[in-house]
Short mmCIF file of C-alpha atoms and ligand atoms in Angstrom, two decimals:
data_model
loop_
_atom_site.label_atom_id
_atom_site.label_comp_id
_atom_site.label_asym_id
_atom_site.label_seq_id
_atom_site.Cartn_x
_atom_site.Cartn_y
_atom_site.Cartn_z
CA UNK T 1320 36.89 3.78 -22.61
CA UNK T 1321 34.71 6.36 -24.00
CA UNK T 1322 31.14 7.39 -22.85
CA UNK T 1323 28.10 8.51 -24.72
CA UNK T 1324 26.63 10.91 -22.66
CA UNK T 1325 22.86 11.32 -22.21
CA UNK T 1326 23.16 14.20 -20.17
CA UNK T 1327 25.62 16.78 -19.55
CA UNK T 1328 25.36 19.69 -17.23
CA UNK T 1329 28.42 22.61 -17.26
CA UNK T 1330 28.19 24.82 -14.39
CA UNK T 1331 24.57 25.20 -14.14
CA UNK T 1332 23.10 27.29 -11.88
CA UNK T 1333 19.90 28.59 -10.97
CA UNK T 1334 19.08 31.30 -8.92
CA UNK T 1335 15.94 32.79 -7.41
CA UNK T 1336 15.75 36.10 -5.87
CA UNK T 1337 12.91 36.13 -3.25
CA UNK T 1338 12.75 39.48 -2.07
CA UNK T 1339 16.32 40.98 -1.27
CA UNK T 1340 17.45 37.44 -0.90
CA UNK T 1341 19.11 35.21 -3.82
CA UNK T 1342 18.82 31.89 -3.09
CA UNK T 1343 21.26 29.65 -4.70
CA UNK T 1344 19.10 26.52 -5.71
CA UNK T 1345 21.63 25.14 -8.09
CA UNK T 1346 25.57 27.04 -8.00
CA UNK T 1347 27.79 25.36 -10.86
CA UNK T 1348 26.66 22.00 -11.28
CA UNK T 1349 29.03 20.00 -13.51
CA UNK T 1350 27.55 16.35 -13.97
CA UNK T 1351 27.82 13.71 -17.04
CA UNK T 1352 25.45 10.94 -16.98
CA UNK T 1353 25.95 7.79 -18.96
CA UNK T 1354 23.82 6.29 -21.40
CA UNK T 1355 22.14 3.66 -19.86
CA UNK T 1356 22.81 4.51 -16.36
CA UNK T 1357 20.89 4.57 -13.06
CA UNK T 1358 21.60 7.64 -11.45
CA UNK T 1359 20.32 8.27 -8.21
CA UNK T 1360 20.55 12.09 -6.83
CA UNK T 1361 20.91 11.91 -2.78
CA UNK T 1362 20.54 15.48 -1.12
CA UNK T 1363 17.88 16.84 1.73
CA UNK T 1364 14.86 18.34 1.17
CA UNK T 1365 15.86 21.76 -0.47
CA UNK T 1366 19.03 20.58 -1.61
CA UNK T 1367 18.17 21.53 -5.20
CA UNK T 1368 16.93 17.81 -6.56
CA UNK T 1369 13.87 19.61 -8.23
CA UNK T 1370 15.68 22.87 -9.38
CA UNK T 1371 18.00 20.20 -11.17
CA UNK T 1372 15.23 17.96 -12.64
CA UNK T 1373 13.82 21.11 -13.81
CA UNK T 1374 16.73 21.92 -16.04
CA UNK T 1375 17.53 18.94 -17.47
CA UNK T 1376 13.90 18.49 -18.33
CA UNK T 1377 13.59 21.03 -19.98
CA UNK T 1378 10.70 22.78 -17.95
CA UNK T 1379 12.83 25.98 -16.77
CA UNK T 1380 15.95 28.29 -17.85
CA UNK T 1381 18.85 27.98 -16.04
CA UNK T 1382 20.26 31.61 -14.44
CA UNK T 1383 23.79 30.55 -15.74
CA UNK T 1384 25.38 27.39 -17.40
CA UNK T 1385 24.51 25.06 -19.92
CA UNK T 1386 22.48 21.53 -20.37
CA UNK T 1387 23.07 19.25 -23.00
CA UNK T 1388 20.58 16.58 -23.62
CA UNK T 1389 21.79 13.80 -26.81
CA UNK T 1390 24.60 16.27 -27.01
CA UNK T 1391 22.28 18.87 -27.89
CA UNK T 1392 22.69 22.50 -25.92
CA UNK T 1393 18.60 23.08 -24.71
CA UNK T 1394 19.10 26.70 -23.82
CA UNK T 1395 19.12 27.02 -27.84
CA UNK T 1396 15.96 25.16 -28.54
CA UNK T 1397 12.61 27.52 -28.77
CA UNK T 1398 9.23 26.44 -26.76
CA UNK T 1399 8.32 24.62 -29.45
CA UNK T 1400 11.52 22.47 -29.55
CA UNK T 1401 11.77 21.84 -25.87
CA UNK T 1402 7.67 20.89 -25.94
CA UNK T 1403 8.83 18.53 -28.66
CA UNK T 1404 12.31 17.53 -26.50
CA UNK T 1405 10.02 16.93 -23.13
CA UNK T 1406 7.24 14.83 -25.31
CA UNK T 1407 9.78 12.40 -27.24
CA UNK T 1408 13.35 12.24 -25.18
CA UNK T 1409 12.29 12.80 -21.55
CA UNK T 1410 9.54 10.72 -19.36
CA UNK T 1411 8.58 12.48 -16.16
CA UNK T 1412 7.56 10.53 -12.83
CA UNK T 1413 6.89 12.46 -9.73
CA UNK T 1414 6.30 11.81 -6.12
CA UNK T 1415 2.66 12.74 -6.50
CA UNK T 1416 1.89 10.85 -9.46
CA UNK T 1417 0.37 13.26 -11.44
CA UNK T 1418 -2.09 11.25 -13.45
CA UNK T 1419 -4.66 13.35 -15.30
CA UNK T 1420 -7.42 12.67 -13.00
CA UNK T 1421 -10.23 12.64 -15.88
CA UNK T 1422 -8.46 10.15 -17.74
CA UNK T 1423 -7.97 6.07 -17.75
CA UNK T 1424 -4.74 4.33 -16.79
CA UNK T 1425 -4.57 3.29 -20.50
CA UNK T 1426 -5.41 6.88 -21.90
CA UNK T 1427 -2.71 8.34 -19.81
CA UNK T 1428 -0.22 6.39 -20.98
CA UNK T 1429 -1.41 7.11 -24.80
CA UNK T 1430 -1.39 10.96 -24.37
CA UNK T 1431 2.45 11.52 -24.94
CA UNK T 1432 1.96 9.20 -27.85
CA UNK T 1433 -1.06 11.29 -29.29
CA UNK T 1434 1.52 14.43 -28.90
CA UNK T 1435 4.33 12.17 -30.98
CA UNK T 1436 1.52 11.91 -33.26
CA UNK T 1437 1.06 7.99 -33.28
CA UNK T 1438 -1.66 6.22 -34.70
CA UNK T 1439 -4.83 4.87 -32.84
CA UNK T 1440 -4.26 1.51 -32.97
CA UNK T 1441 -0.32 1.66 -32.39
CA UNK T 1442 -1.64 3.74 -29.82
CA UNK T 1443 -3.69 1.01 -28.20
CA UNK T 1444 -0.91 -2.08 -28.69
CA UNK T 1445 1.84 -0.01 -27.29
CA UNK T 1446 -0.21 1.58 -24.13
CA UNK T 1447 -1.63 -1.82 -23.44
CA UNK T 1448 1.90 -3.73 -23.58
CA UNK T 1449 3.58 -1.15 -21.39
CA UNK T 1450 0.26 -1.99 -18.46
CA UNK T 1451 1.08 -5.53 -18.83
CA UNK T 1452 4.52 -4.74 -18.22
CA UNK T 1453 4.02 -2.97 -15.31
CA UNK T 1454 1.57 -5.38 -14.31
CA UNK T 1455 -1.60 -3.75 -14.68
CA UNK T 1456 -3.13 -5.51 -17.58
CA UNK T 1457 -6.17 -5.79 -15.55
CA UNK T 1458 -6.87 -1.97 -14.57
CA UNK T 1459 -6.81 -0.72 -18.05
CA UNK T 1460 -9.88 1.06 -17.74
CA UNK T 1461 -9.19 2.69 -14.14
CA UNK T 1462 -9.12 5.99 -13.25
CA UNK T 1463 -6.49 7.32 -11.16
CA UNK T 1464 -8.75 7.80 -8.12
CA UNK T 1465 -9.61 3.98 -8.47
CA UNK T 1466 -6.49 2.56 -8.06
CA UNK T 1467 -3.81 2.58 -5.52
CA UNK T 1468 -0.51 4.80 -4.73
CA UNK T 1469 1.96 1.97 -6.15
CA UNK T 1470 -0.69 1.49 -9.25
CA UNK T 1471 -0.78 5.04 -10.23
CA UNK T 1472 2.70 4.92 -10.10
CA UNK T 1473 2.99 1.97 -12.31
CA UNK T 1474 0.56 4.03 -14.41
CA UNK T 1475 3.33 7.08 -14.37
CA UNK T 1476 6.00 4.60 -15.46
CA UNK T 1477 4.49 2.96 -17.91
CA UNK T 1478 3.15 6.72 -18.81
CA UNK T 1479 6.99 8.21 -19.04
CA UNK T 1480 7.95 5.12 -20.95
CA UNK T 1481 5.35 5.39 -23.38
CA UNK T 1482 7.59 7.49 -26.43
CA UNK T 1483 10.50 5.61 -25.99
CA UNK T 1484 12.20 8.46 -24.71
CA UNK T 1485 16.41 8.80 -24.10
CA UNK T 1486 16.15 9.50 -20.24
CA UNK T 1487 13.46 9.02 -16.93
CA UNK T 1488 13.82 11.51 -14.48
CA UNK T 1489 12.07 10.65 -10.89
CA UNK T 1490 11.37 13.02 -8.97
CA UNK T 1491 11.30 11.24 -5.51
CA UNK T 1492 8.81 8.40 -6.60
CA UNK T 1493 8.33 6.48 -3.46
CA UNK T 1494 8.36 9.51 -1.16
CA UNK T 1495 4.24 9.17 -0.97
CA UNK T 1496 4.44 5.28 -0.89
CA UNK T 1497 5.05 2.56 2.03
CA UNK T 1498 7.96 0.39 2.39
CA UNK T 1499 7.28 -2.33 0.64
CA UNK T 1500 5.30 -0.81 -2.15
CA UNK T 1501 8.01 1.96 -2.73
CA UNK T 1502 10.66 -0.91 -2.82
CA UNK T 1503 8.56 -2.49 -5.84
CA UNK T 1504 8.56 1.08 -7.79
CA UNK T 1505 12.56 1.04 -7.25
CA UNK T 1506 13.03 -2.77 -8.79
CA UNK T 1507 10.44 -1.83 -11.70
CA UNK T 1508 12.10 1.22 -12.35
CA UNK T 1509 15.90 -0.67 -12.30
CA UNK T 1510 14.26 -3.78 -14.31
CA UNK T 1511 13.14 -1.11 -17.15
CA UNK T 1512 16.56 0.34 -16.71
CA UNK T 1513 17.80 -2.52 -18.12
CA UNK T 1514 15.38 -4.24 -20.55
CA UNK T 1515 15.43 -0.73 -22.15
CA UNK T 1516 18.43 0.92 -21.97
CA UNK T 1517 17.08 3.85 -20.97
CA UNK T 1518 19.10 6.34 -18.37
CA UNK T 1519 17.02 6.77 -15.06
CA UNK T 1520 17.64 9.27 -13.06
CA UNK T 1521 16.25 9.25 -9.33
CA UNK T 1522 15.98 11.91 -7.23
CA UNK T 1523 15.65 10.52 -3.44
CA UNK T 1524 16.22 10.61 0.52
CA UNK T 1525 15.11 7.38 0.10
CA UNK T 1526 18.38 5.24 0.81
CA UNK T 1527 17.03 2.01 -0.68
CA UNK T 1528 17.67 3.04 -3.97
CA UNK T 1529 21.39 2.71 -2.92
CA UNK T 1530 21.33 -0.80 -4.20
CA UNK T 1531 20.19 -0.16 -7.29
CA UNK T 1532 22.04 3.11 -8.42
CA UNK T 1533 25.39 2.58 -10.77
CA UNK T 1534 26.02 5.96 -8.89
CA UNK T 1535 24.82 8.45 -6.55
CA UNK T 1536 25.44 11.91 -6.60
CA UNK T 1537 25.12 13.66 -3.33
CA UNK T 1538 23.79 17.17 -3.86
CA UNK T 1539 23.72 19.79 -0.93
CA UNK T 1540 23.25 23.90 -0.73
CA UNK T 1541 22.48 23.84 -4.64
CA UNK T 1542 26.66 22.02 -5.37
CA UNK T 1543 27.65 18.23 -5.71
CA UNK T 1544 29.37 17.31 -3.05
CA UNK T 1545 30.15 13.89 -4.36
CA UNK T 1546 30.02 11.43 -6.40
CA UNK T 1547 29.92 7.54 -5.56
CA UNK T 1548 29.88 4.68 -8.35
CA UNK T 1549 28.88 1.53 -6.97
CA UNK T 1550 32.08 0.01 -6.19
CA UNK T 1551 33.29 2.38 -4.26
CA UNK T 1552 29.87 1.95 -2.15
CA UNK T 1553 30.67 -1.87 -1.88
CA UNK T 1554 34.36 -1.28 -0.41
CA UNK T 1555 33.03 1.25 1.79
CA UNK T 1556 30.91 -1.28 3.15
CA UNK T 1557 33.80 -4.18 3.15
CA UNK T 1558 35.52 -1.19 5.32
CA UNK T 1559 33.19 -1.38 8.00
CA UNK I 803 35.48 19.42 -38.04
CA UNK I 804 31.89 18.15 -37.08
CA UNK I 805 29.25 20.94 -36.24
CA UNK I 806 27.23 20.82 -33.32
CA UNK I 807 24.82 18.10 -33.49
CA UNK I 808 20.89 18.92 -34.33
CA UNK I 809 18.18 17.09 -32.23
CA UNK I 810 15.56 15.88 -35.11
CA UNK I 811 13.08 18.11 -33.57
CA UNK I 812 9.31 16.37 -35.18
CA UNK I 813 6.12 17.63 -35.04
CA UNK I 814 3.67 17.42 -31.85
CA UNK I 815 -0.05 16.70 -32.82
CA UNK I 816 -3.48 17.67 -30.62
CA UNK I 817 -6.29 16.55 -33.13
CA UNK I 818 -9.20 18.22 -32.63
CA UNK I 819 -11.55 15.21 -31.92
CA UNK I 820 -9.54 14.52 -28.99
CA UNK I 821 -9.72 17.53 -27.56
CA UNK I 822 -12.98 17.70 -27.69
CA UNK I 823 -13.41 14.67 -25.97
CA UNK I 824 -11.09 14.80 -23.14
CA UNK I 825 -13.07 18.68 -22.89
CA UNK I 826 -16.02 16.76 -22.33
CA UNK I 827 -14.93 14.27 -20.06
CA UNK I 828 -13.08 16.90 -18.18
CA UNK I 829 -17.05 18.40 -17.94
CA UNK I 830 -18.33 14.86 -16.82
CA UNK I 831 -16.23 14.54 -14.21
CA UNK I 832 -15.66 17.81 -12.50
CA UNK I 833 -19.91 18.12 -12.85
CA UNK I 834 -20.19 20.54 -9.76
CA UNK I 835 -17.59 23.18 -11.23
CA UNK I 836 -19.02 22.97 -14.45
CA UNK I 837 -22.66 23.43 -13.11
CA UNK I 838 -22.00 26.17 -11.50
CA UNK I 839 -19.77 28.15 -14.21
CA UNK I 840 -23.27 26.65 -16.01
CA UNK I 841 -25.42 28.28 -14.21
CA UNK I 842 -23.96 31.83 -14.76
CA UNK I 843 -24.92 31.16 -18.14
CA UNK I 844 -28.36 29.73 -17.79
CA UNK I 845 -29.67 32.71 -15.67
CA UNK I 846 -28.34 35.58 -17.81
CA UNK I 847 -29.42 33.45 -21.21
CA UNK I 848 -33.13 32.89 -19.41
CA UNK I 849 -33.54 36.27 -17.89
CA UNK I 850 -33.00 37.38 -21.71
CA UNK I 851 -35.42 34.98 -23.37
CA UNK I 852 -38.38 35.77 -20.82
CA UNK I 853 -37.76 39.70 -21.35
CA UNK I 854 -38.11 38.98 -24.98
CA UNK I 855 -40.99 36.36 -24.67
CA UNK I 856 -42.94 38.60 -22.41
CA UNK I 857 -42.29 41.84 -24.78
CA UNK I 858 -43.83 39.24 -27.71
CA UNK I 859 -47.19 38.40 -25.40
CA UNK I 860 -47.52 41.90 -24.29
CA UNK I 861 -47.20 42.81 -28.12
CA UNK I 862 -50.41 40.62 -28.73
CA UNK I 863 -52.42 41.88 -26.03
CA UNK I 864 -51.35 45.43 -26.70
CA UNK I 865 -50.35 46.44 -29.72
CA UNK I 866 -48.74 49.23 -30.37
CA UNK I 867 -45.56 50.52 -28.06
CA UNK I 868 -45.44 47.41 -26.16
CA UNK I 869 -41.93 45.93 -26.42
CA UNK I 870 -38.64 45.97 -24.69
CA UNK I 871 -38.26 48.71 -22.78
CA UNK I 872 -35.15 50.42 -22.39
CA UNK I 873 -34.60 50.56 -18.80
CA UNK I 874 -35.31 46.19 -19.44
CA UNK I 875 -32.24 46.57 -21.55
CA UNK I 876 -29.93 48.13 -18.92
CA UNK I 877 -30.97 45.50 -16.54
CA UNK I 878 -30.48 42.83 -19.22
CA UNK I 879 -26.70 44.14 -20.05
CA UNK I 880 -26.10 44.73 -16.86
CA UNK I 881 -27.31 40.79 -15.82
CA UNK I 882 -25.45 39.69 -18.36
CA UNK I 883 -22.19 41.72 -17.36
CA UNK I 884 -22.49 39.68 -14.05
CA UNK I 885 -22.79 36.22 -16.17
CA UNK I 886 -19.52 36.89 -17.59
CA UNK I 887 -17.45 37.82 -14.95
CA UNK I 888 -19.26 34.79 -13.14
CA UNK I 889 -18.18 32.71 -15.64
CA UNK I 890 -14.69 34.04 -15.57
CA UNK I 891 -14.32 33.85 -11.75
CA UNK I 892 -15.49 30.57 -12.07
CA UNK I 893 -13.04 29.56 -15.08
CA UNK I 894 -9.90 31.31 -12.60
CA UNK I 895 -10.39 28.82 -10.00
CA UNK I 896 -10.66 25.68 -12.49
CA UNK I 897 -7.27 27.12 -13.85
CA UNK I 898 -5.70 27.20 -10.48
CA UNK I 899 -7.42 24.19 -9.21
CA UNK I 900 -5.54 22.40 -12.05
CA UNK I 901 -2.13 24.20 -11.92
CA UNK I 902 -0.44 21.03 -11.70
CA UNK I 903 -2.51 18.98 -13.69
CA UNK I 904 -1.79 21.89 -16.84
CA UNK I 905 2.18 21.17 -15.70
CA UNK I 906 1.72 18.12 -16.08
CA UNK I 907 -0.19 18.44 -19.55
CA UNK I 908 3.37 20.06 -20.47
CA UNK I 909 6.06 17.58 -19.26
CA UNK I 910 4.21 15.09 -21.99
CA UNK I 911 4.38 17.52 -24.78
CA UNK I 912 1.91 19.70 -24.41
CA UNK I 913 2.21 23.35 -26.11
CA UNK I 914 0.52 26.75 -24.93
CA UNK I 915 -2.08 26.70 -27.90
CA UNK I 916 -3.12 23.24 -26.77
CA UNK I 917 -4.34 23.96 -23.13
CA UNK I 918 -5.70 27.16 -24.46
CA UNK I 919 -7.56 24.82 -26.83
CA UNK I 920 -8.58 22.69 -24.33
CA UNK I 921 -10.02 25.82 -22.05
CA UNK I 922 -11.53 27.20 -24.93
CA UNK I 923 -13.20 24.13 -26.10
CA UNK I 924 -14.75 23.35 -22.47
CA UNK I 925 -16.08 26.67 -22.49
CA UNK I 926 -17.93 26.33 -25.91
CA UNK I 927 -19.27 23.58 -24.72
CA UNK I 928 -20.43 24.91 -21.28
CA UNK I 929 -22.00 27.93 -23.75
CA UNK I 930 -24.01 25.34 -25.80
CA UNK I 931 -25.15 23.56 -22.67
CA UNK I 932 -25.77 26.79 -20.81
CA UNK I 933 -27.88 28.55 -23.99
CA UNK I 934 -29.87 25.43 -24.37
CA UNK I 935 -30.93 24.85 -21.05
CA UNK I 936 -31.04 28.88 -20.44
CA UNK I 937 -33.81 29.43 -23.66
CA UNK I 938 -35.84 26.24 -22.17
CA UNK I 939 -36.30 28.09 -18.56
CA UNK I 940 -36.97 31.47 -20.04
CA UNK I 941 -39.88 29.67 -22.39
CA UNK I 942 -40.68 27.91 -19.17
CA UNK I 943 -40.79 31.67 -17.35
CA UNK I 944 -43.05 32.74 -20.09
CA UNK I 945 -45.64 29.81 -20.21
CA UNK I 946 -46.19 30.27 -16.58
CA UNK I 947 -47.11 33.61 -17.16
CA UNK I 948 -48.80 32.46 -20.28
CA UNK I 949 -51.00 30.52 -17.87
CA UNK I 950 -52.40 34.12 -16.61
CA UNK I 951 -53.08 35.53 -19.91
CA UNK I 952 -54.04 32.53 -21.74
CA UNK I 953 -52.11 30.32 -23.39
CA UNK I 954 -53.48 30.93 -27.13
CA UNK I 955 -51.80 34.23 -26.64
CA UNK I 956 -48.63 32.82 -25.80
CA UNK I 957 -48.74 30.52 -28.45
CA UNK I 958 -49.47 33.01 -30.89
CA UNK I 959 -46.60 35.16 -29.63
CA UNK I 960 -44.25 32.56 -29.78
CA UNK I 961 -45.10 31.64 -32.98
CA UNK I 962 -44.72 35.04 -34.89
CA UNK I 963 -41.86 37.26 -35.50
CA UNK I 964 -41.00 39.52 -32.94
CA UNK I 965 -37.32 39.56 -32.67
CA UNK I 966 -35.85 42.92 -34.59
CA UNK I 967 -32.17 41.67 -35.44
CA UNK I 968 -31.26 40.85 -38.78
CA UNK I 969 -31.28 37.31 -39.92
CA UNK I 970 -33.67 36.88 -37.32
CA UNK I 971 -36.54 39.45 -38.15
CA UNK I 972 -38.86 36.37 -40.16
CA UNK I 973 -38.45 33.34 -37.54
CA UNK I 974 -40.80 32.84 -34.98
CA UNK I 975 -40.09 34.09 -31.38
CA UNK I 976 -39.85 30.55 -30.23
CA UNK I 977 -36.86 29.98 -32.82
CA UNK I 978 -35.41 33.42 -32.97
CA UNK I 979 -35.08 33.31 -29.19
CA UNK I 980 -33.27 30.22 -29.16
CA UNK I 981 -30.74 30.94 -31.76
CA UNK I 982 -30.11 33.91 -30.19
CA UNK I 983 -29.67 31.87 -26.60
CA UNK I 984 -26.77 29.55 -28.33
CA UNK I 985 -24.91 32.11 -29.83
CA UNK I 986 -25.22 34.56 -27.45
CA UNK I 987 -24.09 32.09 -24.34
CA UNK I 988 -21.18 30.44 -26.90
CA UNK I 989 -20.18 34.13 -27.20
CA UNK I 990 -20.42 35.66 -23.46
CA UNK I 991 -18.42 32.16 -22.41
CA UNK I 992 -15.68 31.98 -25.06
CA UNK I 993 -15.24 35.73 -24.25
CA UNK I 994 -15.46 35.34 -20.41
CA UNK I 995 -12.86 32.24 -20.29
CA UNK I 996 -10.75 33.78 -22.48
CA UNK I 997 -8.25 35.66 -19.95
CA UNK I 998 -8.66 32.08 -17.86
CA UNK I 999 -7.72 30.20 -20.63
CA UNK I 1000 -4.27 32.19 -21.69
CA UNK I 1001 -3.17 32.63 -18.21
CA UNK I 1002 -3.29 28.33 -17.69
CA UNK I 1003 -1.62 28.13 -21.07
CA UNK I 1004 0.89 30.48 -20.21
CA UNK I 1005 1.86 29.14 -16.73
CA UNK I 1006 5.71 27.96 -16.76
CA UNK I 1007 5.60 23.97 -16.33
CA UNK I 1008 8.57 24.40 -13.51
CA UNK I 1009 6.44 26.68 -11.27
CA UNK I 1010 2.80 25.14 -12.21
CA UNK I 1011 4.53 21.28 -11.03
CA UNK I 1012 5.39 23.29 -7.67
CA UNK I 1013 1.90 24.45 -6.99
CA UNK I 1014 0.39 22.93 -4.02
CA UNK I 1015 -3.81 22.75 -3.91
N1 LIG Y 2692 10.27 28.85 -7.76
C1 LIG Y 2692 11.02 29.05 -6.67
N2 LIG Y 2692 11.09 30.25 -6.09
C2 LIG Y 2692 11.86 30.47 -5.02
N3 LIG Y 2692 12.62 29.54 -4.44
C3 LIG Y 2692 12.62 28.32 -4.97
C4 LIG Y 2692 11.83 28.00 -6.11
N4 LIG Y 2692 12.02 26.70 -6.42
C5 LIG Y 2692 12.90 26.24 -5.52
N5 LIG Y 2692 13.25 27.19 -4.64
C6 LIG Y 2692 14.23 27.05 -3.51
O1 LIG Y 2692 15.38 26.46 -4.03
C7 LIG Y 2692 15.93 25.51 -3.11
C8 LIG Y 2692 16.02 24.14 -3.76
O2 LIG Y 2692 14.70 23.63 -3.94
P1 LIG Y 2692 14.38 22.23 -4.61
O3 LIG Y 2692 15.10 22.14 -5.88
O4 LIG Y 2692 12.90 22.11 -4.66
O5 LIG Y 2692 15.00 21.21 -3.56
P2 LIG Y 2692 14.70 19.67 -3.32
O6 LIG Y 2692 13.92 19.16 -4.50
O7 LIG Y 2692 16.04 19.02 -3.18
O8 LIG Y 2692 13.91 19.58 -2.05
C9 LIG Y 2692 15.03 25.56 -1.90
O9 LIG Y 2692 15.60 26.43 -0.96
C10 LIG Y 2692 13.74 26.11 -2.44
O10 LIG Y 2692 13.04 26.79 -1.43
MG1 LIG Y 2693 12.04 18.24 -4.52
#
């Protein structure tokens, strides 16, 4: 069987010196993530989750090794490119939301699309349908700071989702979120996953999104120390 | 042989109207920063206008010799050296109180010359506000005063020439000192939040998304 890769990482690293120490945030990841798949990233805090979301997004250089997004090597893209990369193939979510505070829950969602340079009206139809989706077709006209955690989130979904882009990367979205609420996020975010056929990746401690995940990669000191696809996670359970 | 595959990189848009409006918005609802990078403006812009205003009454009264004197001017420059870096101390701490936010503004597609625009843009803004409501309370300063000398001498100062810049030299004080209270508060803020304004559209999205407030 052969795979079309979304993503492709060949030992990437990334290194920060702070002081006279180097700290190894990321040392020669090697990872290949399917079209279409949810990918959930397991690791602890400082594992390198973020340093790894920051090079496949496209937001920072990597000290050594390459990332391919579509195929396509970033590190040769200029800052216009990669602006253009992070607007139309990548949609952000993070564990603090990051709404743009003066803004509504419907103009959020349309700012990546004024970027992709999309008309008014399409502008409108699309941002409204994506609310509705995530089921707030009744808090259009919100601001962040009027709605809930799980709402902005929504908001951030529906915001990420909003250029149709290749891949979602998650940067721990239910850390800041109860239970039940952060459960919700996870089944949105897997339902999308598949209405879509867009790749999500998740990073998380957050061991409900076990379930959901087609695999988990379980990152520690800045390496992969491995790699579970789902069935493997259902005969380890059988095992016990 | 197949080459290595191209992204179809497009073009990213900003118009201009929208900036303008999410500037303003961005003005509406952080009111207390903006009132206070505001009121740098206002106090220089007014302590110019009554200078001026007064040198026009005492012109009247006086005659000859009576205008702005030169040790007015030093403390005019000097107040308005302390409106700029006002305004830029204030414009510093709305960059780093949105760090994230401008991180943020680049994950969806945002590029440098876009949050510089969008700096840039509130800060014209806060100059028009600033210059308008700076020339009313410096006419305000000199009608109180006016209220001493008689206020058919300020009127009549305020409604001749007095003003020696070109372009200016025929309007009435009244109008002179008002155009000269917009452009000169556009000018002082565009110039004061321009350091603020590259350093927020410079910030790497990586390190601005790990800022913590
Ligand atoms: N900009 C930075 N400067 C210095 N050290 C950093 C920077 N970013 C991350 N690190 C370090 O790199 C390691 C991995 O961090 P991170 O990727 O944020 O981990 P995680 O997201 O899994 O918690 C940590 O030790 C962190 O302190
Ligand atoms: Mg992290």
């Amino acid at each position: 069987m052969k795979y079309e890769y979304t993503v492709e990482t060949e030992d990437l690293a990334k290194y920060y010196t702070m002081g006279p120490a180097i700290i190894k945030a990321l040392d020669g990841i090697d990872l290949r993530v399917i079209r279409g798949e949810y990918l959930s990233i397991m690791g602890p805090s400082g594992s390198g989750k973020t340093t790894l979301f920051n090079m496949i997004g496209g937001l920072d250089r990597p000290t050594r090794g390459k990332v391919y997004i579509d195929e396509v090597d970033i590190s040769k893209l200029d800052a216009y490119e990669l602006a253009w990369l992070r607007c139309r193939k990548i949609g952000y979510i993070f564990q603090t939301f990051n709404l743009i505070p003066v803004l509504t829950a419907l103009e959020n969602v349309m700012l990546p699309m004024i970027f992709a340079g999309v008309p008014r009206e399409q502008r409108v139809k699309k941002a409204t349908e994506l609310l509705e989706r995530v089921g707030l077709g009744d808090r259009l006209h919100h601001k962040p700071g009027e709605l809930s955690g799980g709402q902005q989130q929504r908001v951030a979904i529906a915001r990420a989702l909003a250029n149709d882009p290749s891949i979602v990367l998650a940067d721990e979205p239910t850390a800041n979120l109860d239970l039940k609420t952060g459960l919700d996020i996870i089944n949105l975010l897997r339902e999308l996953n598949r209405e879509k056929g867009v790749t999500v990746i998740v990073a998380t401690h957050d061991l409900k999104m076990i379930d959901v995940s087609d695999r988990i990669v379980y990152l520690r000191d800045g390496k992969v120390e491995r790699i579970e696809t789902r069935r493997e996670i259902a005969i380890e359970i059988e095992e016990e | 042989m197949s080459s290595a595959p191209r992204m179809e990189i497009g073009k990213i848009y900003m118009p201009f109207g929208e900036a303008v409006r999410i500037a303003l918005e961005d003005i509406r609802r952080r009111f207390v920063r903006a009132a206070i990078t505001t009121a740098s403006v206002v106090l220089g812009v007014a302590f110019m206008d009554a200078l001026l205003i007064l040198a026009a009454i005492a012109r009247v009264l006086g005659g000859e010799g009576a205008g702005v004197q030169a040790y007015q001017l030093w403390i005019l420059f000097i107040s308005l050296l302390v409106c700029v870096v006002g305004i830029m101390n204030s414009m510093l701490i709305a960059v780093a109180e949105r760090t994230r936010e401008i991180g943020t503004w680049k994950c969806l597609g945002a590029l440098d010359k876009h949050v510089l625009l969008l700096f840039l843009i509130e800060a014209l803004l806060i100059g028009v506000i600033g210059g308008l409501l700076g020339w009313v309370i410096g006419l305000l300063v000199a009608v109180i005063y006016g209220t001493q000398v008689g206020m058919s001498t300020v009127m009549s100062a305020l409604s001749t020439s007095s003003v020696t810049i070109a372009g200016l030299e025929f309007l009435p004080t009244a109008i002179s000192t008002f155009v000269l209270s917009i452009v000169l508060a556009v000018f002082l803020s565009l110039v004061a939040s321009l350091y603020p304004a590259y350093r927020a559209a410079k910030l790497n999205p990586a390190e601005a998304l790990r800022y913590e407030v």
